[in-house]
Coordinates of C-alpha atoms in Angstrom, one line a residue:
M1 CA 3.4 -27.9 26.0
A2 CA 6.5 -28.9 23.4
N3 CA 7.3 -26.8 20.8
L4 CA 9.8 -27.7 17.4
D5 CA 10.7 -24.4 15.8
L6 CA 11.2 -25.7 12.9
P7 CA 14.1 -23.3 10.5
V8 CA 12.2 -22.4 7.1
T9 CA 15.2 -23.8 5.2
S10 CA 13.4 -27.2 6.7
P11 CA 12.8 -30.0 4.7
L12 CA 9.3 -29.2 5.4
C13 CA 8.8 -25.8 4.3
Q14 CA 10.7 -27.0 0.8
T15 CA 8.2 -25.3 -2.2
N16 CA 7.6 -29.0 -3.2
V17 CA 4.5 -29.4 -5.8
R18 CA 3.3 -32.5 -6.0
T19 CA 1.5 -34.8 -8.4
P20 CA -1.0 -37.5 -6.3
G21 CA 0.3 -40.6 -6.2
I22 CA 1.3 -43.1 -3.4
T23 CA 4.1 -42.9 -0.7
R24 CA 5.1 -45.2 1.2
T25 CA 5.0 -44.1 5.2
R26 CA 5.5 -47.9 7.1
P27 CA 6.2 -51.0 5.4
G28 CA 3.5 -52.8 4.1
H29 CA 1.2 -49.7 4.4
T30 CA 0.7 -46.7 1.9
T31 CA -1.3 -43.5 2.3
S32 CA -1.9 -40.7 -0.6
E33 CA -0.2 -38.5 -1.3
D34 CA -2.0 -35.7 -2.5
P35 CA -1.3 -32.1 -1.4
A36 CA -5.2 -31.0 -0.9
F37 CA -5.9 -34.1 2.1
N38 CA -7.3 -36.6 -0.5
Q39 CA -7.8 -39.7 1.0
V40 CA -7.0 -42.8 -0.6
A41 CA -10.5 -44.9 -1.8
D42 CA -9.4 -48.3 -0.9
H43 CA -10.6 -49.5 2.1
E44 CA -9.6 -52.4 2.8
K45 CA -6.0 -51.8 2.6
F46 CA -6.7 -50.1 5.7
G47 CA -8.3 -52.9 7.3
E48 CA -5.7 -54.1 9.6
K49 CA -3.9 -50.0 9.9
N50 CA -5.2 -50.2 13.9
E51 CA -3.2 -53.0 14.2
A52 CA 0.2 -51.6 12.7
R53 CA -0.2 -48.3 13.9
G54 CA -1.5 -48.5 16.9
E55 CA 1.2 -47.4 19.3
D56 CA 1.4 -44.4 16.8
E57 CA -1.9 -43.0 17.2
E58 CA -1.4 -43.9 21.0
E59 CA 1.8 -42.1 21.0
G60 CA -0.3 -39.2 18.6
R61 CA -3.1 -39.0 21.1
M62 CA -1.3 -39.1 24.5
G63 CA 1.5 -37.1 22.9
E64 CA 2.0 -33.0 23.3
I65 CA 0.8 -30.9 20.3
V66 CA 4.4 -29.7 18.4
Y67 CA 4.3 -26.4 16.9
H68 CA 5.5 -25.1 13.6
Y69 CA 6.4 -22.3 11.7
L70 CA 4.0 -22.3 8.6
T71 CA 4.9 -20.3 5.1
F72 CA 3.6 -19.9 2.1
A73 CA 6.0 -22.9 0.5
T74 CA 4.9 -25.5 3.7
E75 CA 4.1 -28.4 1.8
L76 CA 1.2 -29.3 4.2
P77 CA 1.1 -33.2 6.0
L78 CA -0.8 -36.0 5.3
P79 CA -3.2 -37.4 8.0
T80 CA -2.1 -40.2 9.8
T81 CA -5.3 -41.7 10.5
I82 CA -8.1 -40.9 7.8
Y83 CA -10.9 -44.6 8.6
P84 CA -13.0 -44.9 11.5
S85 CA -11.5 -47.0 14.1
S86 CA -14.7 -48.5 14.9
E87 CA -18.0 -48.7 13.5
G88 CA -19.4 -46.0 16.1
Q89 CA -17.0 -43.7 15.7
E90 CA -17.5 -40.7 12.6
A91 CA -16.5 -39.7 9.8
P92 CA -13.3 -37.3 10.1
P93 CA -14.0 -33.3 9.6
Q94 CA -13.5 -32.5 5.8
P95 CA -10.0 -30.9 5.1
P96 CA -10.9 -26.9 4.3
N97 CA -10.4 -24.8 1.4
L98 CA -7.4 -23.2 1.5
A99 CA -7.1 -21.2 -2.0
K100 CA -8.1 -18.0 -0.7
F101 CA -5.0 -18.1 1.5
M102 CA -3.0 -18.3 -1.0
S103 CA 0.4 -15.8 -1.2
P104 CA -0.4 -11.9 -2.9
F105 CA 2.4 -12.8 -4.8
D106 CA 1.0 -15.7 -6.5
W107 CA -2.0 -14.1 -7.4
S108 CA -3.2 -13.4 -11.3
P109 CA -2.5 -10.8 -13.0
I110 CA -6.0 -9.9 -13.0
R111 CA -6.2 -10.0 -9.6
K112 CA -3.4 -7.9 -8.5
S113 CA -4.6 -5.2 -11.7
I114 CA -8.2 -5.0 -10.0
I115 CA -6.3 -3.9 -6.6
I116 CA -3.8 -1.7 -7.7
W117 CA -6.7 0.0 -10.5
I118 CA -8.5 0.5 -7.2
S119 CA -6.3 1.7 -5.1
C120 CA -4.8 4.0 -7.4
I121 CA -8.6 5.5 -8.0
I122 CA -9.5 6.4 -4.6
T123 CA -6.0 7.5 -4.3
A124 CA -7.0 10.3 -7.0
L125 CA -10.2 10.8 -5.4
T126 CA -7.7 11.6 -1.5
A127 CA -5.6 14.3 -3.7
F128 CA -8.8 15.5 -5.4
T129 CA -9.9 16.5 -2.0
A130 CA -6.9 18.5 -1.4
G131 CA -7.0 20.4 -4.2
A132 CA -11.1 21.1 -4.4
Y133 CA -10.6 22.7 -1.5
S134 CA -9.5 26.1 -2.9
P135 CA -11.9 27.1 -5.5
G136 CA -14.4 27.6 -3.0
V137 CA -11.7 30.2 -1.0
E138 CA -13.9 33.1 -1.9
Q139 CA -17.3 32.2 -0.9
Y140 CA -15.5 30.7 2.7
T141 CA -13.9 34.4 3.0
E142 CA -18.1 36.0 2.7
E143 CA -19.4 33.3 4.7
W144 CA -17.1 33.4 7.7
H145 CA -15.6 37.3 7.2
V146 CA -12.1 35.5 7.4
S147 CA -9.0 36.9 5.1
S148 CA -8.3 34.7 1.6
V149 CA -4.7 33.3 3.7
A150 CA -6.5 32.2 7.1
A151 CA -9.5 30.8 4.0
L152 CA -6.8 28.4 2.8
V153 CA -5.6 27.4 6.7
G154 CA -8.1 24.1 5.5
I155 CA -5.8 23.1 3.1
T156 CA -2.6 23.2 5.7
T157 CA -5.2 21.4 8.6
F158 CA -5.6 18.8 5.6
T159 CA -2.2 17.6 4.9
T160 CA -1.4 18.0 8.6
G161 CA -3.6 15.2 8.9
F162 CA -2.6 13.0 6.1
G163 CA 1.0 13.6 7.1
I164 CA 0.5 12.7 10.9
A165 CA -1.9 9.9 10.8
P166 CA -0.2 6.6 9.1
M167 CA 2.2 6.9 11.8
V168 CA 0.2 5.4 13.5
L169 CA -2.1 3.7 10.9
A170 CA 0.8 1.9 9.3
P171 CA 1.3 -0.4 12.4
L172 CA -2.4 -1.4 12.9
S173 CA -2.5 -2.6 9.2
E174 CA 0.7 -4.8 9.6
I175 CA -1.2 -6.7 12.7
N176 CA -5.0 -6.3 11.6
G177 CA -4.1 -6.4 7.9
R178 CA -5.0 -3.3 5.2
R179 CA -8.3 -3.9 4.4
P180 CA -9.8 -3.6 8.0
V181 CA -7.4 0.1 8.0
F182 CA -8.6 0.6 4.4
I183 CA -12.5 0.5 5.1
A184 CA -12.5 2.0 8.8
S185 CA -10.5 5.0 7.3
G186 CA -12.6 4.8 4.3
I187 CA -16.0 5.3 6.6
L188 CA -14.0 8.5 8.4
F189 CA -13.3 10.0 5.6
V190 CA -16.8 9.6 4.3
I191 CA -18.4 11.2 7.3
C192 CA -16.3 13.6 7.3
Q193 CA -16.4 14.6 3.9
L194 CA -20.2 15.3 4.9
C195 CA -19.2 17.1 7.7
T196 CA -17.4 19.3 6.5
G197 CA -20.0 20.6 3.7
L198 CA -22.4 20.5 7.1
T199 CA -20.4 22.6 8.7
R200 CA -21.5 26.4 10.1
S201 CA -18.4 28.0 11.5
Y202 CA -14.8 28.8 10.2
P203 CA -13.2 26.7 13.0
G204 CA -15.8 23.6 12.5
M205 CA -14.1 23.8 9.1
L206 CA -10.8 23.4 10.3
V207 CA -11.4 20.5 12.4
V208 CA -12.9 18.6 9.8
R209 CA -10.8 19.4 7.2
F210 CA -7.6 17.4 9.4
F211 CA -9.7 14.3 10.4
V212 CA -10.6 14.4 6.1
G213 CA -6.8 14.3 5.6
V214 CA -6.6 11.8 8.8
G215 CA -9.1 9.6 6.5
G216 CA -7.7 10.1 3.4
S217 CA -4.2 9.7 4.3
T218 CA -4.5 5.8 4.3
F219 CA -5.6 5.5 0.8
S220 CA -2.2 7.9 -0.9
T221 CA 0.6 6.3 2.2
M222 CA -0.3 2.7 2.1
V223 CA -1.1 2.0 -1.2
G224 CA 2.8 1.6 -1.5
G225 CA 2.5 -1.2 0.8
V226 CA -0.1 -2.3 -1.2
V227 CA 2.1 -2.4 -4.4
S228 CA 4.9 -4.1 -1.7
D229 CA 2.6 -6.7 -0.3
I230 CA 1.7 -8.4 -4.5
Y231 CA 4.9 -7.3 -6.3
H232 CA 8.1 -8.4 -6.3
T233 CA 10.6 -5.1 -6.5
E234 CA 11.9 -6.3 -10.1
D235 CA 7.5 -6.0 -11.3
R236 CA 6.6 -2.2 -9.1
N237 CA 7.6 0.3 -11.7
K238 CA 4.5 0.4 -13.4
P239 CA 1.7 -0.1 -10.3
M240 CA 4.3 2.7 -8.6
A241 CA 3.7 4.7 -11.9
L242 CA 0.2 4.1 -11.6
F243 CA -0.2 5.0 -8.1
S244 CA 1.7 8.2 -8.2
G245 CA -0.1 9.1 -11.2
G246 CA -3.4 9.0 -9.3
A247 CA -1.7 11.0 -7.2
L248 CA -0.8 13.9 -9.2
F249 CA -4.0 14.0 -11.7
G250 CA -6.6 14.0 -8.4
T251 CA -4.9 17.1 -7.2
G252 CA -5.4 18.8 -10.7
F253 CA -8.6 17.4 -11.1
G254 CA -10.0 18.7 -8.0
P255 CA -9.7 22.7 -8.3
F256 CA -10.7 21.7 -12.4
I257 CA -14.2 20.4 -11.1
C258 CA -14.8 22.2 -8.4
G259 CA -14.1 25.3 -9.9
Y260 CA -17.2 24.5 -11.9
I261 CA -19.2 23.9 -9.0
A262 CA -17.6 26.8 -7.0
Q263 CA -18.9 29.4 -9.6
N264 CA -22.1 28.1 -10.4
T265 CA -23.9 26.9 -6.6
T266 CA -22.7 27.0 -3.2
W267 CA -19.6 25.5 -1.9
R268 CA -21.4 23.3 0.2
W269 CA -21.8 20.8 -2.7
I270 CA -17.9 20.9 -3.4
F271 CA -17.6 18.6 0.0
Y272 CA -21.3 16.6 -0.7
M273 CA -20.5 15.7 -4.5
Q274 CA -17.0 14.5 -3.0
A275 CA -19.0 12.0 0.2
I276 CA -21.3 11.0 -2.3
T277 CA -18.3 9.7 -4.9
C278 CA -16.1 9.0 -1.9
S279 CA -18.9 6.7 0.2
I280 CA -19.4 4.5 -3.7
M281 CA -15.6 3.7 -3.6
V282 CA -15.6 2.5 -0.1
A283 CA -18.6 0.3 -1.1
I284 CA -16.8 -1.0 -3.9
I285 CA -13.2 -1.8 -1.7
T286 CA -15.4 -3.4 1.1
I287 CA -16.6 -5.6 -1.3
V288 CA -13.8 -5.7 -3.8
F289 CA -10.8 -5.2 -2.1
K290 CA -8.8 -8.7 -0.9
E291 CA -6.7 -8.5 2.0
T292 CA -3.1 -8.3 0.6
R293 CA -0.8 -8.5 4.1
G294 CA 1.1 -11.6 3.1
S295 CA 1.6 -12.3 7.2
V296 CA -1.8 -11.1 7.7
I297 CA -3.0 -14.0 5.6
L298 CA -1.0 -16.5 6.8
S299 CA -1.7 -16.1 10.4
R300 CA -5.3 -16.6 9.0
K301 CA -4.3 -19.8 7.0
A302 CA -2.7 -21.2 10.3
A303 CA -5.4 -20.5 12.7
C304 CA -7.5 -21.9 10.0
L305 CA -5.9 -25.3 9.3
N306 CA -5.7 -25.3 13.7
K307 CA -9.3 -25.2 13.7
Y308 CA -9.7 -27.8 11.4
Y309 CA -6.7 -30.2 13.6
E310 CA -8.8 -29.4 16.3
S311 CA -11.9 -31.1 15.2
R312 CA -10.4 -34.1 13.6
E313 CA -9.1 -34.3 17.1
A314 CA -12.9 -33.8 18.1
V315 CA -14.1 -37.2 17.3
G316 CA -10.8 -39.2 17.5
Y317 CA -8.2 -38.6 14.4
Y318 CA -5.1 -38.0 15.8
G319 CA -1.8 -37.8 14.4
F320 CA 0.0 -36.2 11.3
N321 CA 3.0 -37.7 9.2
M322 CA 5.7 -35.0 9.4
M323 CA 9.0 -35.6 8.2
D324 CA 11.5 -37.2 11.0
L325 CA 14.4 -35.3 11.3
N326 CA 16.2 -38.0 13.3
T327 CA 15.7 -40.8 10.2
P328 CA 16.0 -39.0 6.8
G329 CA 13.4 -40.0 4.1
S330 CA 10.9 -41.9 7.3
T331 CA 8.5 -39.8 8.6
V332 CA 6.7 -39.4 12.7
S333 CA 2.8 -39.4 13.5
Q334 CA 2.4 -36.2 15.6
C335 CA -0.4 -34.0 16.9
I336 CA 0.6 -30.5 15.6
R337 CA -0.6 -26.9 15.3
W338 CA 1.0 -24.1 12.7
K339 CA 2.4 -20.9 14.2
V340 CA 3.9 -17.5 12.3
K341 CA 7.3 -16.2 12.7
E342 CA 5.7 -12.8 11.8
D343 CA 3.6 -13.1 14.9
E344 CA 5.8 -14.2 17.3
E345 CA 8.8 -11.7 16.4
R346 CA 6.3 -8.6 16.2
S347 CA 6.2 -6.0 19.3
S348 CA 3.0 -4.8 21.0
L349 CA 1.0 -2.2 19.0
T350 CA 1.9 0.2 21.9
K351 CA 5.5 -0.4 21.0
M352 CA 5.1 -0.9 17.1
I353 CA 3.1 2.9 17.3
G354 CA 6.4 4.3 19.7
I355 CA 8.7 3.4 16.9
S356 CA 6.7 4.2 13.8
L357 CA 6.5 7.5 15.5
Y358 CA 10.0 7.9 16.5
R359 CA 12.0 6.0 13.7
P360 CA 11.4 8.3 10.8
F361 CA 12.2 11.0 12.5
H362 CA 15.6 9.2 13.3
L363 CA 16.3 8.3 10.0
L364 CA 15.5 11.9 8.7
V365 CA 18.4 13.5 10.7
T366 CA 20.8 10.2 10.7
E367 CA 20.4 9.4 7.3
P368 CA 21.9 11.6 4.2
V369 CA 20.3 10.2 1.3
V370 CA 16.4 10.3 3.6
F371 CA 16.9 13.9 4.4
W372 CA 17.9 15.1 1.1
F373 CA 15.4 13.1 -0.5
S374 CA 12.9 14.5 2.2
L375 CA 13.6 17.7 1.6
W376 CA 13.6 17.4 -2.9
V377 CA 10.2 15.7 -2.7
S378 CA 8.9 17.8 -0.2
F379 CA 10.3 20.6 -2.6
S380 CA 8.4 19.2 -5.5
W381 CA 4.9 18.6 -3.8
A382 CA 5.3 22.8 -1.6
V383 CA 5.2 23.7 -5.6
L384 CA 2.6 20.9 -6.5
Y385 CA 0.4 22.6 -3.9
L386 CA 2.0 26.4 -4.5
T387 CA -0.4 25.5 -8.0
L388 CA -3.5 25.5 -6.1
A389 CA -3.1 29.1 -5.1
A390 CA -1.1 30.8 -7.9
I391 CA -2.7 29.4 -11.2
P392 CA -6.8 31.2 -10.3
L393 CA -4.3 34.3 -8.9
V394 CA -2.3 34.5 -12.7
F395 CA -5.0 33.7 -14.9
Q396 CA -8.2 35.8 -13.3
R397 CA -5.8 38.7 -12.6
N398 CA -3.7 38.9 -15.8
H399 CA -5.5 37.3 -18.4
G400 CA -9.2 38.2 -17.2
F401 CA -10.7 34.9 -16.4
S402 CA -13.2 33.8 -14.1
L403 CA -12.8 31.3 -11.7
Q404 CA -14.5 28.2 -13.8
Q405 CA -12.3 29.4 -16.6
A406 CA -8.9 29.6 -14.2
N407 CA -9.2 26.2 -13.0
T408 CA -10.0 24.9 -16.7
V409 CA -5.8 25.7 -16.7
F410 CA -5.9 22.6 -14.5
V411 CA -6.7 20.3 -17.1
A412 CA -2.6 20.6 -18.0
M413 CA -1.6 19.7 -14.5
C414 CA -4.1 16.4 -15.7
L415 CA -2.3 15.8 -18.6
G416 CA 1.0 16.2 -17.4
A417 CA -0.1 13.8 -14.8
I418 CA -0.8 11.1 -17.5
F419 CA 1.9 11.9 -20.0
A420 CA 4.4 11.4 -17.2
T421 CA 3.0 7.8 -16.0
V422 CA 2.7 6.5 -19.3
L423 CA 6.5 7.5 -20.6
S424 CA 7.8 6.3 -16.9
I425 CA 6.2 3.2 -17.7
Y426 CA 7.6 2.6 -21.3
Q427 CA 10.3 3.7 -20.9
E428 CA 11.7 1.3 -18.2
K429 CA 10.3 -1.3 -20.6
I430 CA 12.8 0.0 -23.3
A431 CA 15.4 0.0 -20.6
K432 CA 15.3 -3.4 -19.9
A433 CA 15.0 -4.6 -23.1
Y434 CA 18.7 -3.4 -24.1
G435 CA 19.9 -4.1 -20.4
K436 CA 20.5 -0.4 -19.7
L437 CA 18.7 -0.6 -16.3
A438 CA 21.1 -1.3 -13.4
N439 CA 20.8 -3.9 -10.4
N440 CA 20.8 -1.7 -8.0
P441 CA 18.9 1.2 -6.4
E442 CA 20.9 3.7 -8.5
G443 CA 19.8 2.6 -11.6
R444 CA 16.2 3.7 -10.9
L445 CA 17.7 7.4 -10.9
Y446 CA 18.9 7.3 -14.3
F447 CA 15.5 8.7 -15.7
A448 CA 14.8 10.8 -12.9
C449 CA 18.4 12.9 -13.3
V450 CA 17.3 14.1 -16.5
E451 CA 13.1 14.1 -16.1
S452 CA 13.0 15.9 -12.9
A453 CA 14.7 19.3 -15.0
C454 CA 11.3 19.9 -16.1
M455 CA 9.9 21.0 -13.0
P456 CA 12.3 24.4 -12.3
I457 CA 12.6 24.6 -16.6
G458 CA 8.2 24.8 -15.8
L459 CA 8.6 27.0 -13.0
F460 CA 10.6 29.3 -14.9
M461 CA 8.5 29.5 -18.3
F462 CA 5.8 29.9 -15.9
G463 CA 7.0 32.9 -14.1
W464 CA 8.1 34.7 -17.3
T465 CA 5.4 33.7 -19.7
S466 CA 2.7 35.5 -17.2
S467 CA 2.1 38.5 -18.0
P468 CA -1.2 39.8 -20.5
D469 CA 0.3 40.3 -23.7
I470 CA 1.9 36.4 -23.6
H471 CA -1.0 33.5 -24.8
W472 CA -2.5 31.9 -21.8
I473 CA -2.0 28.6 -23.4
V474 CA 2.3 28.9 -22.9
P475 CA 2.1 28.6 -19.0
S476 CA -0.7 26.7 -18.7
I477 CA 2.1 24.5 -21.7
A478 CA 4.6 25.7 -18.4
V479 CA 2.0 23.7 -15.8
F480 CA 2.6 20.5 -17.9
I481 CA 6.1 20.3 -18.3
A482 CA 6.1 20.9 -14.5
T483 CA 3.4 18.0 -13.6
I484 CA 5.9 15.5 -15.3
G485 CA 9.2 16.8 -13.3
I486 CA 6.8 16.9 -10.2
F487 CA 5.7 13.1 -10.8
V488 CA 9.1 12.0 -11.5
I489 CA 10.5 13.3 -8.5
Y490 CA 8.0 11.6 -6.4
L491 CA 8.3 8.2 -8.2
A492 CA 11.9 8.3 -7.9
V493 CA 12.0 9.0 -4.3
F494 CA 9.3 6.4 -3.4
N495 CA 11.2 3.8 -5.6
Y496 CA 15.0 4.7 -4.4
L497 CA 14.1 5.1 -0.7
A498 CA 11.9 1.5 -1.0
D499 CA 15.3 -0.4 -2.7
T500 CA 17.6 0.7 -0.3
Y501 CA 16.0 0.3 3.0
H502 CA 13.9 -2.5 2.4
R503 CA 12.3 -3.4 5.9
Y504 CA 13.2 0.2 7.0
A505 CA 11.5 1.4 4.3
S506 CA 8.0 1.8 5.7
S507 CA 10.1 4.7 8.2
A508 CA 11.5 6.0 5.3
L509 CA 8.9 7.2 3.5
A510 CA 7.2 7.9 6.4
A511 CA 9.7 10.8 6.8
Q512 CA 9.4 11.9 3.4
S513 CA 5.2 12.2 3.2
F514 CA 5.6 14.1 6.7
C515 CA 8.1 16.4 5.4
R516 CA 6.3 16.6 2.1
N517 CA 2.6 16.9 2.7
I518 CA 3.7 19.8 6.1
L519 CA 5.2 21.7 3.5
G520 CA 2.5 21.4 1.2
G521 CA 0.3 23.2 3.2
I522 CA 2.9 25.7 4.1
F523 CA 3.3 26.8 0.4
P524 CA -0.3 27.8 -0.5
L525 CA -0.4 30.1 2.7
I526 CA 2.6 32.3 1.1
T527 CA 2.0 32.0 -2.7
T528 CA 0.0 35.5 -3.0
Q529 CA 2.2 37.4 -0.5
M530 CA 4.9 35.8 -2.7
Y531 CA 4.3 36.4 -6.4
N532 CA 2.5 40.0 -5.0
K533 CA 5.9 41.4 -3.6
L534 CA 8.3 39.2 -5.9
T535 CA 6.4 39.7 -9.6
F536 CA 5.1 36.8 -10.8
G537 CA 8.7 36.0 -12.9
G538 CA 10.8 37.1 -9.9
A539 CA 9.3 34.3 -7.1
S540 CA 9.1 31.6 -9.7
S541 CA 12.6 32.3 -10.7
L542 CA 13.8 31.8 -7.1
L543 CA 11.8 28.3 -6.5
G544 CA 12.9 27.5 -10.7
G545 CA 16.1 28.4 -8.7
I546 CA 15.7 26.0 -5.8
G547 CA 14.2 23.6 -7.9
T548 CA 17.6 23.5 -9.9
L549 CA 19.9 23.1 -7.1
L550 CA 17.6 20.3 -5.6
T551 CA 18.1 18.4 -9.1
L552 CA 21.9 17.7 -8.4
V553 CA 20.4 14.9 -5.3
P554 CA 19.9 11.7 -8.1
W555 CA 22.9 12.9 -9.6
I556 CA 25.0 12.9 -6.8
L557 CA 23.6 9.3 -5.7
V558 CA 24.2 8.0 -9.2
F559 CA 28.3 8.4 -8.6
Y560 CA 28.1 8.1 -4.9
G561 CA 25.3 6.0 -4.3
P562 CA 27.0 3.0 -3.1
R563 CA 29.3 4.8 -1.2
I564 CA 27.0 6.8 0.7
R565 CA 24.8 3.7 1.6
A566 CA 27.8 1.8 2.6
R567 CA 28.0 4.2 5.7
S568 CA 25.0 4.4 6.3
K569 CA 24.2 2.1 9.6
F570 CA 20.3 1.0 8.1
A571 CA 21.2 1.2 4.2
S572 CA 24.6 -1.2 5.2
E573 CA 22.6 -3.5 7.0
I574 CA 20.9 -4.7 4.5
M575 CA 23.8 -4.9 1.9
H576 CA 25.3 -7.3 4.0
T577 CA 21.9 -9.2 4.4
Q578 CA 21.3 -9.7 0.3

């Protein structure tokens, strides 16, 4: 079987939107030029085609199948034969409808918005799961006779599954597409949510919470991939801001809602409620969510076209008019098939999973940018999870709040996430309008340099205004301010690593995701002891001081980012290929 591997820059693969017309293929003969394989209606003009094209058809019939690379820009060739050669021959099969195989970058804004909003809502629901666990801690301790720290380990096992699973699931999404992984993970997520409510033992709770994290991780970590599938780099800020806002909003909304459930009914309804809401979202994903992975869509398009070509050949219609590379401006009839370059370059699943497990940690220890950004976002995420234990502790002890009243304070986190999302979307629009956004990865860090300071400011304010003689609204405002800083850090890290590492971005993001979730799962376990021993002001000052030091990270990259990237093996490789 002969292979003709045309480079994607060949004339065959150029973007060329043509209107229906007539093109000359052989002296005295014409064929339709309609991209949708329209056939010429005038049968008489082809009455003598067998004689004029007999040699070409025979060569196509007897020749080997020639393979070409298919891209979304490839102009599909016209069939050589479109009419029966004898009265007994069947009519050629109808060409397939290729509209569903359109490049995701070319989808309509409405379709893209639907995909993004669905992704953000399910991201918020998975983040809801992380925060929803803590209001039931008191009931867990009573039922299983464990300490409150042991009960909070359920958050740690959740974040562990959340951090590890994407390293295996990401390669699967590259081969099979986002949609199958989303649906499979969603089913696992719902089943484990139900099992969490049904479990009768403390060890069973910890195990099931791990698998809840595995199932939920897809909707948080892989949504960034969905955004990159359908938006070009310059258009990604808004969807990434919505995604980041959904993650923080859900984390605060979980304890807010479940505080009322825990105080007024059994803790089991915390998880039954989530199983119901998440099953509805998984059903919506199954019906509405379409595949976004470009290489997977292109492979399906190639398979559809090849099946169509086989059906033509089965009833005696051979050849398509391909551009003759030896004679510019002329065509040659070939029996063709399409293939996708990404399919050939892709490693085996085992090797891909091995790379997915190895490369993030390799980048973490060899790339200063990945290390410091992972440390920065991990600390901010740990502060976010610390509030799951700190807010009930402060407001129940110092202000005499009930469980549901204390968890109502998480509304401040939800409002902070909403405000930061809107701010992030509009400030970039304003910067672009005035030409103030640099055309490099560091351009996205200017706002982060200033706004990330909200996290340590919020921490200092929370610690030193938590005493009973200060109105409870003041530490609540501190939570609002700190959430804005956490959001800015989260979004800046995602955007900068994606812009800097491109094809290695998934590994860089996996590294920060692993560190972020592991550290986030540890902090709730030490919150109570830290606040008891250091006092509320002392503990928050310690955290605020660390946060202040880490705020230097984006400033260093703004001034020295190009120089640092030039010394990086992976980042410099991207710079030289641009």
